[in-house]
Amino acid sequence: MKDFKNVWIFAEAQRGKLSPTAFELLTAGRKLADELGEKLCAVLVGYRVEQFAKELFERGADIVYICDDAALENYLDDVYAKVLADMVAAYKPNKFLLPATNLGRSLSAKTAVFVGTGLTADATEVLINKEDGQLHATRPTFGGNLMATITCAHTRPEMCSLRPMSYEKAPLQAGRTGETVHFAFDPAKHTTLAKFMEFIKSRGDGLDLSEAEIIVAGGRGVGKAEGFELLHKLADRLGGAVAASRAPVDSGWIDYRYQIGLTGRTVKPKLYIACGISGQIQHMAGMSGSDVIVAVNKDPEAPIMKVANYAIEGDLYDVVPAMLEALK
């Protein structure tokens, strides 16, 4: 395993935009690389992605590996994973961090299979064991009731998908540069049975939860799927995004991708409006970093009312329409 060196992060870039998760991974990766005395490297795969190398250098990357080809414009699991597996085989990274985004969760799993190594999925913290240099990745388990630390002792690279918002974005160091390494794409080798047909935005995709500065979230108190239409109206009026606690997701009122908490996503908006959410610790773990929390709940003793900057005791079906009226 001595042949495996350096810490890699996957810089997700799609449709002409670099995901801010890359800067969070650079923060986590820098700590690992410094402790190991190794270089921090970023990996770009896609079409017209070389333009993002400059910012990755300025955010802390020492080397940027680039596979840029028109055939990679539209994301396909097998193709991207095979490219990453070939890059791993060629350059032998020691640790490899990917974002636990919708794309990253799928990509990290397939890449680990192609590479023949282990993967800790959806981790919230990564550390280096000073005794043996192994990666210790911590993630919630058993519905968020326990935290498990997972290692991969016998294979390399040690891979981990890291939950967005678990780390701050790496600071910008204007003018910082590094080494660029290009990796050639071979269309004959990187094949797949899947075919990209069309990209269709679903409702809410225009504003990613991880980037939203304003979030309106609903909990069990919403009572029904139709209740989220009211929250969508408030979010649209404020220029924000809609989210949910676990209960509405489990009830089928809203899709899992909207879930905030230990078993969902972590967010840090400037304003978080919690409607009908009791504020159990699993949910609070996903949004406690919000700058301002506004809680709307009929129960004045609900846990979230005690941590909110502004607590409004009342029925959300009375309070939210009043908010909408005031925001006209």
XYZ file of C-alpha atoms in Angstrom, residues 199-308:
110
model
C -32.507 16.406 -18.813
C -35.749 17.622 -17.234
C -35.795 19.884 -14.200
C -38.281 18.866 -11.530
C -39.907 21.374 -9.231
C -37.415 22.839 -6.787
C -34.363 21.900 -8.805
C -33.787 25.525 -9.704
C -32.511 26.136 -6.158
C -30.465 23.431 -4.474
C -31.033 23.043 -0.732
C -27.307 23.096 -0.084
C -27.087 26.537 -1.721
C -30.389 28.043 -0.540
C -30.077 31.072 1.737
C -33.744 30.795 2.754
C -35.486 27.489 3.544
C -39.117 26.877 4.497
C -39.423 23.437 6.084
C -42.469 21.423 7.078
C -42.877 18.681 9.654
C -45.519 16.291 10.917
C -47.668 19.308 11.763
C -48.238 19.981 8.050
C -50.645 17.051 8.247
C -50.907 16.182 4.543
C -49.068 16.315 1.242
C -51.208 19.198 0.017
C -49.961 21.279 2.924
C -46.576 21.598 1.274
C -48.172 23.633 -1.519
C -48.634 26.391 1.057
C -44.977 26.132 2.050
C -43.967 26.269 -1.622
C -45.883 29.538 -1.935
C -44.004 31.043 1.001
C -40.656 29.776 -0.280
C -41.355 31.155 -3.757
C -42.330 34.531 -2.294
C -39.085 34.670 -0.311
C -36.894 33.307 -3.096
C -36.111 30.222 -1.051
C -36.430 26.440 -1.139
C -38.765 23.945 0.532
C -37.532 21.216 2.868
C -38.970 18.732 5.371
C -38.262 16.766 8.515
C -38.283 12.963 8.405
C -41.954 12.446 9.324
C -43.458 13.934 6.109
C -40.960 11.971 4.021
C -41.830 8.704 5.785
C -45.518 9.515 5.251
C -44.953 9.980 1.525
C -46.006 13.620 1.517
C -42.735 14.834 -0.006
C -39.705 13.272 -1.655
C -36.664 12.157 0.359
C -34.367 14.649 -1.398
C -36.056 17.400 0.636
C -35.290 15.789 4.013
C -33.164 17.674 6.533
C -31.475 15.914 9.439
C -29.052 13.150 10.372
C -30.692 10.778 7.895
C -31.209 13.527 5.324
C -29.269 16.611 4.311
C -27.359 19.244 6.241
C -28.054 22.908 5.468
C -26.821 26.292 6.689
C -29.184 28.964 5.321
C -29.396 32.558 6.481
C -33.085 32.001 7.335
C -34.765 28.704 8.294
C -38.536 28.759 8.804
C -39.703 25.567 10.534
C -43.444 24.958 10.213
C -45.007 22.212 12.314
C -41.610 20.702 13.180
C -41.129 19.543 16.770
C -37.348 19.775 16.622
C -36.063 16.334 17.536
C -32.280 16.075 17.822
C -31.988 14.162 14.520
C -33.586 17.069 12.645
C -31.717 19.749 14.571
C -28.416 18.140 13.565
C -29.181 19.011 9.960
C -30.144 22.672 10.363
C -28.731 23.985 13.648
C -26.115 25.961 11.703
C -28.796 28.283 10.296
C -28.159 31.982 10.970
C -31.775 32.729 11.968
C -34.411 30.144 12.913
C -38.116 30.983 12.891
C -40.368 28.289 14.408
C -44.120 28.080 13.863
C -45.749 25.521 16.151
C -48.936 25.048 18.140
C -46.956 23.514 21.005
C -45.017 26.178 22.956
C -42.984 23.399 24.610
C -41.737 21.895 21.346
C -37.914 21.613 21.427
C -37.498 23.797 18.333
C -39.334 26.667 20.039
C -36.554 26.804 22.633
C -33.728 27.159 20.096
C -35.523 29.412 17.602
